[in-house]
PDB file of C-alpha atoms in Angstrom:
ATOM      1  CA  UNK A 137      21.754   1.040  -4.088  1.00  0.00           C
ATOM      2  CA  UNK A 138      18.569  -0.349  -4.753  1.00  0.00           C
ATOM      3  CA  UNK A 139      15.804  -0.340  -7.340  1.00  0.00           C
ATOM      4  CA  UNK A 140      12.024  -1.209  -6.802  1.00  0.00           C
ATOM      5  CA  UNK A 141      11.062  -4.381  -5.965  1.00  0.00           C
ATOM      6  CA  UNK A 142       7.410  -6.289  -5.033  1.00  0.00           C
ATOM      7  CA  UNK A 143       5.284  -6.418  -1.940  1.00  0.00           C
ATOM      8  CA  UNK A 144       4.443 -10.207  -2.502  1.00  0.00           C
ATOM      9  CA  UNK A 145       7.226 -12.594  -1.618  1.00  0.00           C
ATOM     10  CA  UNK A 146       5.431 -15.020  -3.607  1.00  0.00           C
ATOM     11  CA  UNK A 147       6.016 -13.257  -7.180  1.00  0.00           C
ATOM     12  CA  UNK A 148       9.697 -13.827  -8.604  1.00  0.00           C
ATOM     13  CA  UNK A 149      11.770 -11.309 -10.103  1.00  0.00           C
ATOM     14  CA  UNK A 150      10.680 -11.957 -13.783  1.00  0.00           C
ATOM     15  CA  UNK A 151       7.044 -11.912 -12.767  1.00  0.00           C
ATOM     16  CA  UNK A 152       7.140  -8.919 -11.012  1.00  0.00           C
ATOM     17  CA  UNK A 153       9.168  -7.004 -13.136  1.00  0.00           C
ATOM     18  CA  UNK A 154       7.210  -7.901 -16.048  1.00  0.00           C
ATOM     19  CA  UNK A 155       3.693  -7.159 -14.693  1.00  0.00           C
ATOM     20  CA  UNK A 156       5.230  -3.990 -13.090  1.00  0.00           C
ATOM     21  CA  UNK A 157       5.054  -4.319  -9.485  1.00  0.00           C
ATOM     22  CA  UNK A 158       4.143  -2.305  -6.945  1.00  0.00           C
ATOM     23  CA  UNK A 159       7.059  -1.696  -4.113  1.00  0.00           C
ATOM     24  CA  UNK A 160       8.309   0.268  -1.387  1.00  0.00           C
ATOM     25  CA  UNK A 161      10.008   2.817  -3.637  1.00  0.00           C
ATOM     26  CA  UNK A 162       7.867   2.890  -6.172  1.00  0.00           C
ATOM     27  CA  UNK A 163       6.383   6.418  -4.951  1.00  0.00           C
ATOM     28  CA  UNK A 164       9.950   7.937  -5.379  1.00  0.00           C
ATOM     29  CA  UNK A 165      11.281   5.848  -8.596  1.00  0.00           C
ATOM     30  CA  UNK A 166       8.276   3.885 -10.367  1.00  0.00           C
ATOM     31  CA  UNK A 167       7.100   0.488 -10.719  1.00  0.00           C
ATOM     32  CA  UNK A 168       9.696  -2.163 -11.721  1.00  0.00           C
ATOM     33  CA  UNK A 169       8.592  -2.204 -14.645  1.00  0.00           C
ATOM     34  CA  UNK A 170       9.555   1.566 -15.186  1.00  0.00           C
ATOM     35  CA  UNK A 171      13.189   0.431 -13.694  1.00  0.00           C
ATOM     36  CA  UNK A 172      13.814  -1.949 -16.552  1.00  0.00           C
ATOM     37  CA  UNK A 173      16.450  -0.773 -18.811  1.00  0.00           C
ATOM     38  CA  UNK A 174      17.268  -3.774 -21.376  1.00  0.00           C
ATOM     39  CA  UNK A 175      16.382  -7.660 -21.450  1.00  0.00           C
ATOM     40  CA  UNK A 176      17.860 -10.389 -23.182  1.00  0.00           C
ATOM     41  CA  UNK A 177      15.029 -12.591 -24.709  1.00  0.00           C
ATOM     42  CA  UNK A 178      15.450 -16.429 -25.929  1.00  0.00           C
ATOM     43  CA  UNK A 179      12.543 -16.146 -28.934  1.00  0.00           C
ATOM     44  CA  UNK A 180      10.477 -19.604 -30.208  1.00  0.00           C
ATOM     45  CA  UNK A 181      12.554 -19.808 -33.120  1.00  0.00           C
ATOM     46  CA  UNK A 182      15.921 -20.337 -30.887  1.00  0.00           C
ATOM     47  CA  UNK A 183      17.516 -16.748 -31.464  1.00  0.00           C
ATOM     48  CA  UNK A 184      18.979 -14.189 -28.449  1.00  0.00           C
ATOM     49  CA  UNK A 185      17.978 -10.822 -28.759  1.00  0.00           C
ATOM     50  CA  UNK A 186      18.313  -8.189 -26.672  1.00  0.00           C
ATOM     51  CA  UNK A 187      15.497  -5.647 -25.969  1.00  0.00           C
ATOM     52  CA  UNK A 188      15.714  -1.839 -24.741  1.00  0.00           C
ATOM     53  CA  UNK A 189      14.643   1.897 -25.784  1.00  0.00           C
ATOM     54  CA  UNK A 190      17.222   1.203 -28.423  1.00  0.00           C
ATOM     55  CA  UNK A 191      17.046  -2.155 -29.525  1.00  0.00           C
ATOM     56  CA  UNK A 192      13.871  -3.889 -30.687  1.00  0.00           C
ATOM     57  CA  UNK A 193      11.897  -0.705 -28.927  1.00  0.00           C
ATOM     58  CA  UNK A 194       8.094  -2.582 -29.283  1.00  0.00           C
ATOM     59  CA  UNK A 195       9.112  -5.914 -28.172  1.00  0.00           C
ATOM     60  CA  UNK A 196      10.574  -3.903 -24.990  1.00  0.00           C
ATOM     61  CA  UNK A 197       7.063  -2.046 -24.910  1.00  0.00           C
ATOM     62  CA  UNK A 198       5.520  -4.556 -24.665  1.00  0.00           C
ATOM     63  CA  UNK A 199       7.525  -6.572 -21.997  1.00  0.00           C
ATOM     64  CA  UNK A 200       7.616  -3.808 -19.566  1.00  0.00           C
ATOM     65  CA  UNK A 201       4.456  -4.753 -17.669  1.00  0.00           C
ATOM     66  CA  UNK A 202       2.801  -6.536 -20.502  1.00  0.00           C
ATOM     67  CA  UNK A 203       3.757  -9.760 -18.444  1.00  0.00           C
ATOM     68  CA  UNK A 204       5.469 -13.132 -20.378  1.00  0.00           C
ATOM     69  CA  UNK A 205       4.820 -15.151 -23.633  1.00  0.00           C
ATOM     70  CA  UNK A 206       6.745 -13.026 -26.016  1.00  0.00           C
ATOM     71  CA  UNK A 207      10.045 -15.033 -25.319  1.00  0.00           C
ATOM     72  CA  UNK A 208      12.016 -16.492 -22.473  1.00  0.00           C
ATOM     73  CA  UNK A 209      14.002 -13.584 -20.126  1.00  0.00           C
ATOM     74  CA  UNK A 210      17.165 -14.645 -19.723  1.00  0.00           C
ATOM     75  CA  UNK A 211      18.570 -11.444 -18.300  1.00  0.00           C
ATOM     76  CA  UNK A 212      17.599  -8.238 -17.029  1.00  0.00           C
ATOM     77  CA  UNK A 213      19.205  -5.405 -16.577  1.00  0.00           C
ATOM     78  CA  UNK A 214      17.838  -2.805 -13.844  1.00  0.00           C
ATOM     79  CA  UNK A 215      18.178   1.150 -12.872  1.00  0.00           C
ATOM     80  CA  UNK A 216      19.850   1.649  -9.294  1.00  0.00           C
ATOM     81  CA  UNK A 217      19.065   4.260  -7.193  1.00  0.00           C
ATOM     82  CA  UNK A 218      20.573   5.622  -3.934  1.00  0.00           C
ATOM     83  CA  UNK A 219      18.724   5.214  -0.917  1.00  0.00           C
ATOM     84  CA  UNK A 220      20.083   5.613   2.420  1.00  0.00           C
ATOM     85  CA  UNK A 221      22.082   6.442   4.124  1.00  0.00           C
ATOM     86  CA  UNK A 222      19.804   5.024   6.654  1.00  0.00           C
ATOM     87  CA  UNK A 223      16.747   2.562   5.630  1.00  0.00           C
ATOM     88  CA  UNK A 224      13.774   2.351   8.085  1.00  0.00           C
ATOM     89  CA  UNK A 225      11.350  -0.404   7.841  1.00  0.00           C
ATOM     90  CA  UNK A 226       9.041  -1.824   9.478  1.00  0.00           C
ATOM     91  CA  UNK A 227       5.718  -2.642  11.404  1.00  0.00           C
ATOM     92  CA  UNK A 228       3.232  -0.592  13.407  1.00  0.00           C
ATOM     93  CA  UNK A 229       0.960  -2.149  15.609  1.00  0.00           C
ATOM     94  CA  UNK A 230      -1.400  -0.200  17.796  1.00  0.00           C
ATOM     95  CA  UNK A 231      -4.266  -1.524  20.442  1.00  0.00           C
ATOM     96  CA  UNK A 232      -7.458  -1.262  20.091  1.00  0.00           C
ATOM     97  CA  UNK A 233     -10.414  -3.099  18.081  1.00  0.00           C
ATOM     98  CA  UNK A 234     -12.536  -0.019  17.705  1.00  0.00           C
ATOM     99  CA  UNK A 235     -13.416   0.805  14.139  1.00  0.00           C
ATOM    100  CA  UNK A 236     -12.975   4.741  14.452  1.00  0.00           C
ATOM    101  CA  UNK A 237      -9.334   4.524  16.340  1.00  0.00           C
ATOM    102  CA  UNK A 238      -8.161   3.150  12.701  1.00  0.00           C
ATOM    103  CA  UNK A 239      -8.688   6.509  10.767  1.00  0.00           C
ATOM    104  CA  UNK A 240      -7.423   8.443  13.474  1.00  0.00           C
ATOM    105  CA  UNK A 241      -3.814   6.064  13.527  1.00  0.00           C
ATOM    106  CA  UNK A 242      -3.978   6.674   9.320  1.00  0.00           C
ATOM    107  CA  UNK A 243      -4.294  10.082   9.921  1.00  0.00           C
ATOM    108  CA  UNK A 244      -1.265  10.771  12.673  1.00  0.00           C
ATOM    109  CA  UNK A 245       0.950   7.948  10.454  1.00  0.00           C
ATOM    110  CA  UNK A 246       0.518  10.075   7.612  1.00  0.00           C
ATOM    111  CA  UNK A 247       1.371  13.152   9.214  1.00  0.00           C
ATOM    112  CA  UNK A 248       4.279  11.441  10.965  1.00  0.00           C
ATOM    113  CA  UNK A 249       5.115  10.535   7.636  1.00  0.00           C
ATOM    114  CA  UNK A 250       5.124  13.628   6.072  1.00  0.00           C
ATOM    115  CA  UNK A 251       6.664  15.615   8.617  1.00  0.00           C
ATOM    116  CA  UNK A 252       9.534  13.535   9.098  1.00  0.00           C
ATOM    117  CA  UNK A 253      10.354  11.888   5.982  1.00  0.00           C
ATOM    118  CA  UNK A 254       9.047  13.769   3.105  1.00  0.00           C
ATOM    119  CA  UNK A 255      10.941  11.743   0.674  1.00  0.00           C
ATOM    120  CA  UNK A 256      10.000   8.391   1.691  1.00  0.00           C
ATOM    121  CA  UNK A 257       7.203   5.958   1.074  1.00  0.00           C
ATOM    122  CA  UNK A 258       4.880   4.745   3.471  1.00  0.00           C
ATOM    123  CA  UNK A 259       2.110   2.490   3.446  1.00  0.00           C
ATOM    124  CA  UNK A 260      -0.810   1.368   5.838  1.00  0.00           C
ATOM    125  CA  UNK A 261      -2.394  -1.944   5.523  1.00  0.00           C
ATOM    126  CA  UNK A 262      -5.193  -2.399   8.668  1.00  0.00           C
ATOM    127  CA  UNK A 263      -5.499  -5.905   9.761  1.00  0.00           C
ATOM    128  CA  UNK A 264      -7.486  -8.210  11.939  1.00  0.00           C
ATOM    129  CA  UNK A 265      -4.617  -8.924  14.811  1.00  0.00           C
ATOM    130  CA  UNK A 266      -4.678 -13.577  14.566  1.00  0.00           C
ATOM    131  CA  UNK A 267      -7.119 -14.381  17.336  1.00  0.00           C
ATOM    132  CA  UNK A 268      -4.412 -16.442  18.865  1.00  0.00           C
ATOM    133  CA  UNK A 269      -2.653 -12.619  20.466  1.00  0.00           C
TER     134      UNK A 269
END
């Protein structure tokens, strides 16, 4: 079971959960912020309330992806989804500095992609190799 997470390890899970976040999944199931099904909020004034479709529906609008400052998250509460059974990950690296080779590796990853997972989501992110390999 999982639900969508972040790309940046930097961001926790209240940040990006509340600024929606952009993840491996998100292609299948959404941003985080589309995940999030109810929050419990500590508000200025000292009172708990709790925050969903159901229950104070515009201050849950506006906390799903609307970021902080209209209360203090104490909980959230997430959709699962099934993934598996097998999870690949990973990194692709390919030689070559030549500009052109680049579209051509998009290109066959994609169709890799496509052909052999048509459910998944995939993501290519060129980058300058450190000079030190």
């Amino acid at each position: 079971m999982a639900t969508t997470g972040g790309l940046v390890s930097s961001t926790g899970l209240g940040g990006l959960t509340l600024g929606g976040s952009f993840g491996h999944l998100v292609r299948k199931y959404g941003l985080a912020c589309d995940n999030l099904r109810s929050v419990e909020v500590g508000s200025a004034d000292g009172s708990i309330l709790y925050a969903s479709e159901s229950q104070h529906p515009e201050l849950f609008w506006a906390l799903r992806g609307g970021g902080g400052n209209f209360g203090v998250i104490t909980k959230f509460e997430l959709a699962l989804h099934g993934v598996g059974p097998v999870v690949l990950g990973g990194v692709i690296f390919y030689p070559g500095t030549k500009r052109h080779r680049s579209s051509s590796v998009g290109a066959t990853y994609c169709r890799m992609c496509r052909m052999n997972f048509p459910r998944s989501s995939a993501s290519l992110r060129p980058r300058q190799p450190p000079s030190s390999l």
